[in-house]
Coordinates of C-alpha atoms in Angstrom, one line a residue:
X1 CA 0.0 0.0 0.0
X2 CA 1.2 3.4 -0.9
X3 CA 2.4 5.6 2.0
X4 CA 0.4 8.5 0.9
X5 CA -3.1 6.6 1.5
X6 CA -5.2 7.9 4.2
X7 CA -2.3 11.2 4.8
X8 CA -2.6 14.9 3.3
X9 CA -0.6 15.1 0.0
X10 CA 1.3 18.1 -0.9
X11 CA 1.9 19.1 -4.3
X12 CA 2.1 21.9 -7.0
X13 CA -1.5 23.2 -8.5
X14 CA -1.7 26.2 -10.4
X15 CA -4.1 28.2 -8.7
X16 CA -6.4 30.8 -10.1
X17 CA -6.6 34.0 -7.6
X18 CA -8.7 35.7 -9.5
X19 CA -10.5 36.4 -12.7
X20 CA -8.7 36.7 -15.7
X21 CA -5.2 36.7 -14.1
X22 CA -2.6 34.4 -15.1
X23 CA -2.5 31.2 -13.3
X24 CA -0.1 30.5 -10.3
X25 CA 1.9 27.3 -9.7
X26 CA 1.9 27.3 -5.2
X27 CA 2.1 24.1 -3.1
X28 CA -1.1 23.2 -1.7
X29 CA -2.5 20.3 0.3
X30 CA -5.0 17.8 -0.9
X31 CA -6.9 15.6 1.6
X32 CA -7.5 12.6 1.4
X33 CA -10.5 10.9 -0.5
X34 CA -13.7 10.4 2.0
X35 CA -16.3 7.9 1.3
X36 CA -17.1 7.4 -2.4
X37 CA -14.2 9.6 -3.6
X38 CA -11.1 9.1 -5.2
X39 CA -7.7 10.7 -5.1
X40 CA -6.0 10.9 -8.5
X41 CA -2.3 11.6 -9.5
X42 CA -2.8 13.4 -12.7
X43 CA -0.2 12.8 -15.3
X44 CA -1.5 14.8 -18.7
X45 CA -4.4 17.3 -18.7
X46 CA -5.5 19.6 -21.0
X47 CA -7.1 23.0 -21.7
X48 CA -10.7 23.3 -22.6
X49 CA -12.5 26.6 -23.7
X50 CA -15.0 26.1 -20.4
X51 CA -12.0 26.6 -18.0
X52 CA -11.2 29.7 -20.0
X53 CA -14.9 31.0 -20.0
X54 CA -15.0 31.0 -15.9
X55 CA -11.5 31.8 -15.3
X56 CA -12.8 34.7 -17.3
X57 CA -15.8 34.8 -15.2
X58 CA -17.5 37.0 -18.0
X59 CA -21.3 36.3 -17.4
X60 CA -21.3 33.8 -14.7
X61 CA -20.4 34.3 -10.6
X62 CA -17.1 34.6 -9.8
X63 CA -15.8 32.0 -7.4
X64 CA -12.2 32.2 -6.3
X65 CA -9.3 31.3 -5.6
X66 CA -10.1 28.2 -7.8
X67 CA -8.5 25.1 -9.6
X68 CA -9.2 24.6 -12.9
X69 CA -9.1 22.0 -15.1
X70 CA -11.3 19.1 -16.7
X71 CA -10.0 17.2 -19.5
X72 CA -7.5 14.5 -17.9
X73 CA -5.9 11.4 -17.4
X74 CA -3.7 9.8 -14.7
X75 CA -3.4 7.2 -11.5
X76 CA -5.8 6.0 -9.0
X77 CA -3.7 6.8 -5.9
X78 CA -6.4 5.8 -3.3
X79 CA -9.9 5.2 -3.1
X80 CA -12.7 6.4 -0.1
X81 CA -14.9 3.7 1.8
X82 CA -17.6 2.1 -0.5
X83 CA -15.8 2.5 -3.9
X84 CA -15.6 -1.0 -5.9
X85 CA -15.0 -0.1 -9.5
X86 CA -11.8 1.2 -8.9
X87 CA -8.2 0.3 -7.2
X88 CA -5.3 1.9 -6.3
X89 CA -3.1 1.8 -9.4
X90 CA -6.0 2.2 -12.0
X91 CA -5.6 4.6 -15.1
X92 CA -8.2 6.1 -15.3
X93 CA -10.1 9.7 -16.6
X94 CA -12.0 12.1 -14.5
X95 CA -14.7 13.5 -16.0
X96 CA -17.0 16.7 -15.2
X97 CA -20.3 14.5 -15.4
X98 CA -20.6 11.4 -13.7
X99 CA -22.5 7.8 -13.4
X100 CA -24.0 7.1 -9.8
X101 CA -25.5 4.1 -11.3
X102 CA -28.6 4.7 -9.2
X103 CA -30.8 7.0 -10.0
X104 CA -33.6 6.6 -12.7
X105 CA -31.2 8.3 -15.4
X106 CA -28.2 5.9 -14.7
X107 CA -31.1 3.1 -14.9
X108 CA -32.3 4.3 -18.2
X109 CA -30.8 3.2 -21.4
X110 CA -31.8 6.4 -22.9
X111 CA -30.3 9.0 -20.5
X112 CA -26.7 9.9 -19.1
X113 CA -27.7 13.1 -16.8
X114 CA -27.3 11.5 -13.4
X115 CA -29.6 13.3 -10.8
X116 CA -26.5 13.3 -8.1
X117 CA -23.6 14.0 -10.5
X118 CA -24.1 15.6 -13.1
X119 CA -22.8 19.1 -14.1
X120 CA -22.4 22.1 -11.8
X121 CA -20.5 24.9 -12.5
X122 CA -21.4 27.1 -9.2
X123 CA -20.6 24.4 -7.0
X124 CA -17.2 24.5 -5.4
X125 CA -16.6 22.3 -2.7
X126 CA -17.5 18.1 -2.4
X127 CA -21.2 16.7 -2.7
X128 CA -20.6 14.2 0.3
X129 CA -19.9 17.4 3.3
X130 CA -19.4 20.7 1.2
X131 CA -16.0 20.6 2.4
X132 CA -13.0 21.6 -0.2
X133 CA -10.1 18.8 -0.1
X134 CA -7.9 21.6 -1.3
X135 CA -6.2 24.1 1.0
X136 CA -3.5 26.5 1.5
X137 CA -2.4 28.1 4.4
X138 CA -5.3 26.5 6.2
X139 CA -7.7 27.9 3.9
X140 CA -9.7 26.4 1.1
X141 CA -9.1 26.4 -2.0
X142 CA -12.0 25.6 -4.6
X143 CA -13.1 22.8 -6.9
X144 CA -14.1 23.2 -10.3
X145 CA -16.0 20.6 -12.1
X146 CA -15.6 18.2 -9.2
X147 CA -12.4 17.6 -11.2
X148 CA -9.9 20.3 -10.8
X149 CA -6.9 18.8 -12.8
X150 CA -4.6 22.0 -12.8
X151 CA -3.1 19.6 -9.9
X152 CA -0.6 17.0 -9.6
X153 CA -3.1 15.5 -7.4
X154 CA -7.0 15.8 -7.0
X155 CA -9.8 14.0 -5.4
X156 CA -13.1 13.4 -7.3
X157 CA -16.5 11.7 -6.8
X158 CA -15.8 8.0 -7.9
X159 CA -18.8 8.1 -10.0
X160 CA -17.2 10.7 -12.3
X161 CA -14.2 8.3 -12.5
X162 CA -13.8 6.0 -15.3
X163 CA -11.7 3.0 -15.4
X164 CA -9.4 2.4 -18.7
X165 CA -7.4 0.5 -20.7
X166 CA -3.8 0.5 -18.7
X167 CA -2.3 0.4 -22.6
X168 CA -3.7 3.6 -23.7
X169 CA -1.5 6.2 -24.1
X170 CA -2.4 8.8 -21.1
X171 CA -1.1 11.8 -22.9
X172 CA -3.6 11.2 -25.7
X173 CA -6.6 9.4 -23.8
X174 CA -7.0 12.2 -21.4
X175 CA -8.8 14.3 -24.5
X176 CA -11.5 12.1 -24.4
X177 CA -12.6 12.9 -21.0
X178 CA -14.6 16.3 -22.6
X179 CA -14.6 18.2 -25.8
X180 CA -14.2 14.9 -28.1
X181 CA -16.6 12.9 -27.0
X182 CA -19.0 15.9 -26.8
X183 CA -18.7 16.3 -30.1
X184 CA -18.1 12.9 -31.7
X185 CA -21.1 11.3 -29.6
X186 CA -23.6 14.0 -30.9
X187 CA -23.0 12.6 -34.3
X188 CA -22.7 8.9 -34.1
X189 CA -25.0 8.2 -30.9
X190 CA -27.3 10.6 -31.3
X191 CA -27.8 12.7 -35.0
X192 CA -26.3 8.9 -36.4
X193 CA -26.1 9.9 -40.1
X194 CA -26.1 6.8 -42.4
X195 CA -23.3 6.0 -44.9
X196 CA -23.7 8.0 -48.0
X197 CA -25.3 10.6 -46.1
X198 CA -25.2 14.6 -46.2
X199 CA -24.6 16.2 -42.9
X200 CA -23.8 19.9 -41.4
X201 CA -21.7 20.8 -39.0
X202 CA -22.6 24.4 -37.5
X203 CA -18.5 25.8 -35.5
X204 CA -15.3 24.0 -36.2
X205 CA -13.9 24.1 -32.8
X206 CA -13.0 21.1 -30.9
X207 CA -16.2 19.9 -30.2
X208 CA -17.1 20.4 -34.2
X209 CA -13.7 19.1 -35.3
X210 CA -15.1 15.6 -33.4
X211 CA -18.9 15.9 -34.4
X212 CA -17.1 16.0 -38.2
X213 CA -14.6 13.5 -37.0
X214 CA -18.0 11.0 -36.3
X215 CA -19.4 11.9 -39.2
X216 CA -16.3 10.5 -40.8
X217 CA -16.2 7.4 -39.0
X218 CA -20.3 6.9 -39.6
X219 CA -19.6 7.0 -43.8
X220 CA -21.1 10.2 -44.8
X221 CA -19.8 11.6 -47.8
X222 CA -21.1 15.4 -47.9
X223 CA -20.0 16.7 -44.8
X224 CA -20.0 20.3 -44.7
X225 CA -18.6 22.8 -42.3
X226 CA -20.0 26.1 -41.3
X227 CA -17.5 28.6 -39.6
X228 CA -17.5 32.5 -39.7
X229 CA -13.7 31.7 -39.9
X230 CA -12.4 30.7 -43.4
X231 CA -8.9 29.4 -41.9
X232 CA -10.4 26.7 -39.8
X233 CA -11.6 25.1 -43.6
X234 CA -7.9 23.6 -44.1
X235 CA -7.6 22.4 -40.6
X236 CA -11.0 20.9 -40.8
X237 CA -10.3 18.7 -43.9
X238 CA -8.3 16.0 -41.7
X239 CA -11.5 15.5 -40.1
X240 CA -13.3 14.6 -43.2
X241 CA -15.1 17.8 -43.6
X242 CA -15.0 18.3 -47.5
X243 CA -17.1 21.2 -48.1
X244 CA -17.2 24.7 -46.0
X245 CA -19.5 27.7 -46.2
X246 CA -18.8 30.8 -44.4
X247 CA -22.4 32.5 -44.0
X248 CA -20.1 35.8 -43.9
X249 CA -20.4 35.3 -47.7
X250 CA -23.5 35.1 -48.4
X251 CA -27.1 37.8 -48.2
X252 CA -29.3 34.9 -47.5
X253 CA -30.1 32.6 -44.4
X254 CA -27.4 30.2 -44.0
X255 CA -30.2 27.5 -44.1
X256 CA -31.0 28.5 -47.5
X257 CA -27.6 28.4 -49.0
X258 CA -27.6 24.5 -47.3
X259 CA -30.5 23.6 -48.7
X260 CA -30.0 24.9 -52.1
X261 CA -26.4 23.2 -51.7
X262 CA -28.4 19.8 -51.0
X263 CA -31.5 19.9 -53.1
X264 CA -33.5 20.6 -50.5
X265 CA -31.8 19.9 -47.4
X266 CA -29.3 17.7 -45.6
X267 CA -29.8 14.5 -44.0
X268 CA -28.4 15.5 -40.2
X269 CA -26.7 18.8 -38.5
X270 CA -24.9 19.1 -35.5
X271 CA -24.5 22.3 -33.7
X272 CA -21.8 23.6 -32.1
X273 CA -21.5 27.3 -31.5
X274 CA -23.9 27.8 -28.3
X275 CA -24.8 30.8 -31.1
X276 CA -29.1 30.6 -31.1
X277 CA -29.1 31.8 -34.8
X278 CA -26.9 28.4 -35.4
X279 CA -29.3 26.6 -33.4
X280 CA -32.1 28.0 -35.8
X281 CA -30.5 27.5 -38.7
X282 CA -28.9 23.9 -38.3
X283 CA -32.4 22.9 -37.8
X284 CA -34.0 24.8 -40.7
X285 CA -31.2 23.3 -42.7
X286 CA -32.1 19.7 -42.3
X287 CA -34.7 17.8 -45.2
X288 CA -37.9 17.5 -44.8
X289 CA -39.3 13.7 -44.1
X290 CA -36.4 12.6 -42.3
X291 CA -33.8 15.4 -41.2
X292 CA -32.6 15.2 -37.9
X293 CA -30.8 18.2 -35.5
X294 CA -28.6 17.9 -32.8
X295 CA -27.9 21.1 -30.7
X296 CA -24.7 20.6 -28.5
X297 CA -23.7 24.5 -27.9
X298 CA -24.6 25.8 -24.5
X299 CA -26.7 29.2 -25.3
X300 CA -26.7 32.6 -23.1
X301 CA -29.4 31.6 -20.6
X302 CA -31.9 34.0 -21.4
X303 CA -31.8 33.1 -24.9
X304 CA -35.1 31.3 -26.8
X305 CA -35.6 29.0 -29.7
X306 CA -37.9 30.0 -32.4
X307 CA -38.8 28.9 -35.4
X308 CA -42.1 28.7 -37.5
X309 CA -44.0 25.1 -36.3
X310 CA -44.4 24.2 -39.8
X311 CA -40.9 22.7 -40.1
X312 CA -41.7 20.0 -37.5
X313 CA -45.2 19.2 -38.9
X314 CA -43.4 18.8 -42.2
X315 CA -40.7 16.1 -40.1
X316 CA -38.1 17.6 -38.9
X317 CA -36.5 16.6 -35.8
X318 CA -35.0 18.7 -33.2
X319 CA -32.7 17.3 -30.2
X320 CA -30.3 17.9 -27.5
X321 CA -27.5 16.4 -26.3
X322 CA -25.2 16.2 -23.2
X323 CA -21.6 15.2 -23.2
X324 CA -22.3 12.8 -26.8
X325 CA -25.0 10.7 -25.0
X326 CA -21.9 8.9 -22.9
X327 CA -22.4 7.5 -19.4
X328 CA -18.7 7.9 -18.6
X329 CA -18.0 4.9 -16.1
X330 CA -20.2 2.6 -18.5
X331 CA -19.2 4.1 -22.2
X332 CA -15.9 5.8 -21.8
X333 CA -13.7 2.6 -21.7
X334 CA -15.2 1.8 -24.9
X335 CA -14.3 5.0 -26.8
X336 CA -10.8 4.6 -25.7
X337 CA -10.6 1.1 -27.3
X338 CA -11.9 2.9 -30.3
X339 CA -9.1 5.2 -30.2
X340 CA -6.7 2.0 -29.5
X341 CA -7.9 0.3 -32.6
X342 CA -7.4 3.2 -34.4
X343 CA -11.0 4.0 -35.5
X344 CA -11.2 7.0 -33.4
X345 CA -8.1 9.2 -34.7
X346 CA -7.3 11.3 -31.3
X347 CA -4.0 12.4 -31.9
X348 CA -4.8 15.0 -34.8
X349 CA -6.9 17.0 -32.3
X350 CA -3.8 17.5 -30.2
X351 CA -1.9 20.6 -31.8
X352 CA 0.2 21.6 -28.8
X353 CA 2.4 20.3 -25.7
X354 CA 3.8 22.0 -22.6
X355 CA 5.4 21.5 -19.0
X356 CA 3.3 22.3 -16.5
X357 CA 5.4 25.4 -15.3
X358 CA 4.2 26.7 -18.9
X359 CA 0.7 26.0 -18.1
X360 CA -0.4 29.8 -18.9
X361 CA 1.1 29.7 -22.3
X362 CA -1.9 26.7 -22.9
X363 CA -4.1 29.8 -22.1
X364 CA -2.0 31.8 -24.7
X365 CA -2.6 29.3 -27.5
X366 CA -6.5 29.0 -27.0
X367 CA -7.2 32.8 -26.4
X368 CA -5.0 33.8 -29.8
X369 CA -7.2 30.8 -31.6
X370 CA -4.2 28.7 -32.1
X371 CA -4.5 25.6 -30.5
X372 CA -7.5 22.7 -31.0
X373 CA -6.1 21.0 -28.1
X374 CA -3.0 21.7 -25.8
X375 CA -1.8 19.0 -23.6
X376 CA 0.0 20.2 -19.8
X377 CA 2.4 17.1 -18.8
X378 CA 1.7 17.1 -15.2
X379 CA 4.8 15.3 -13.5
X380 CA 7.9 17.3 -15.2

């Protein structure tokens, strides 16, 4: 058994004081895991635009000094009374949703927003005693995502821990513990175009760089990407997207311009902007009879949907999505094999690396629109 089990850890984190502010690498201590958690040494993390919208704090409230960071991969390095799926040793991912496996949406076969775990962005301490396992100085430091992976080591709900394949590459693997499977879920779990197919995909970001990358892996051949930026085109082709429209260019409705494209429509659309005018117009893009939208984008919260009722009376489908469809203790395992056998090409969506002392130059990369993915190696 590892010394460290049951005692307070310290180690580096890079701590955010305040909004906006370049991050800080300080020693802090991290508690051990109580009953149902998990402490994790994390090896490979990476930076996602969500820890750069609330380190930001631009429309949302401010909670500080915080640890960021959701997209990881490392160790099991002990385990809280009651957890069974996991053992010290593990490799596993940490992800911002989790699996309870026993409430009625971990029953269902049809949902994966568990009741107890799934997302909250206010929330900055433990479900189990609203207590922070971080601390400096005697004083809390707070959680973010119930993941917090800006630290060599975290502790996390088990639930939102999922067990993988020791042979897949942590430096790689930890990608799919957010943006990719956001995106590449949408498409083949949940808008599930057929091969031959026409399909749109609304922002060529990560999470649309994956929704493309499904659409590739399901066999469409039109797959067309919609970005107000004509440079992400190029980038996008390795992901199978093979035509682009920039709706900059054009003095009609996007929609229109797809469906005269299309003859009348295309089969699927996934959005992913969080942009309700892309909402609107991925599903006003779609056939008659038999298209199908998927909106992944989070909107402003005041925002509203609206569109004439004659397009679903005429067969058009509208859904939602949430984190590709994945329960992440009972699916994730299998989208890493995916990546294993080579089906699921992860390695393209990774455009940068850096030490963790450099972990602000990650920030650099994304604010500048340079990076898809930048991974922070942990243990220098």
């Amino acid at each position: 058994m590892s010394a460290t089990v049951g005692q307070i850890i310290k180690c580096r984190a890079a701590i955010a004081w305040e909004a906006g502010k370049p991050l800080v690498i300080e020693e802090v201590e991290v508690a051990p895991p109580k009953a149902g958690e998990v402490r994790l040494k994390i090896l490979y993390t990476s930076l996602c635009h969500t820890d750069v919208y609330f380190w930001e704090a631009k429309g949302q409230t401010p909670l500080f000094p915080r640890i960021f960071g959701h997209e990881a991969s490392g160790i099991v390095e002990s385990i809280g009374e009651g957890v069974t799926h996991l053992q010290p040793g593990d490799h596993a991912l940490p992800v911002f949703t989790g699996e309870c496996g026993e409430c009625v949406h971990c029953k269902s076969e049809e949902s994966n927003m568990c009741e107890l775990l799934r997302i909250n962005t206010d929330r900055g301490v433990m479900i189990n005693d609203g207590q922070s396992r971080f601390s400096k100085n005697g004083k809390p430091i707070y959680h973010f995502l119930g993941t917090s992976t800006f630290s060599e080591y975290t502790v996390v709900h088990a639930g939102c821990v999922a067990k993988i394949n020791p042979a897949a590459p942590l430096d790689k693997s930890c990608v799919l513990s957010c943006g990719i499977c956001t995106g590449f879920g949408a498409t083949v779990n949940v808008a599930k175009p057929k091969p031959g197919s026409s399909i749109a995909i609304f922002g060529l970001g990560a999470v649309g760089l994956a929704a493309a990358e499904g659409a590739r892996v399901s066999g469409a051949s039109r797959i067309i990407g919609i970005d107000l930026v004509s440079s992400r085109f190029e980038e996008a082709k390795k992901f199978g997207v093979n035509e682009f429209v920039n709706p900059k260019d054009h003095d009609k409705p996007i929609q229109q311009v797809i469906a005269e494209m299309t003859n009348g429509g295309v089969d699927r659309a996934v959005e992913c902007t969080g942009s309700i005018q892309a909402m609107v117009s991925a599903f006003e893009c779609v056939h008659d009879g038999w298209g199908l939208a998927v909106l992944v984008g989070v909107p402003n919260k005041d925002d509203a949907f609206k569109t004439a009722p004659i397009n679903f009376l005429n067969e058009r489908t509208l859904k939602g999505t949430f984190y590709g469809n994945y329960k992440p203790r009972t699916d994730l395992p299998a989208v890493v094999e995916k990546y294993m056998s080579g089906e699921l090409e992860v390695d393209k969506f990774i455009t940068h690396s850096v030490p963790f002392s450099e972990i602000n130059k990650a920030f650099e990369y994304m604010l500048k629109g340079q990076s898809i993915r930048c991974i922070i190696r942990m243990q220098e």
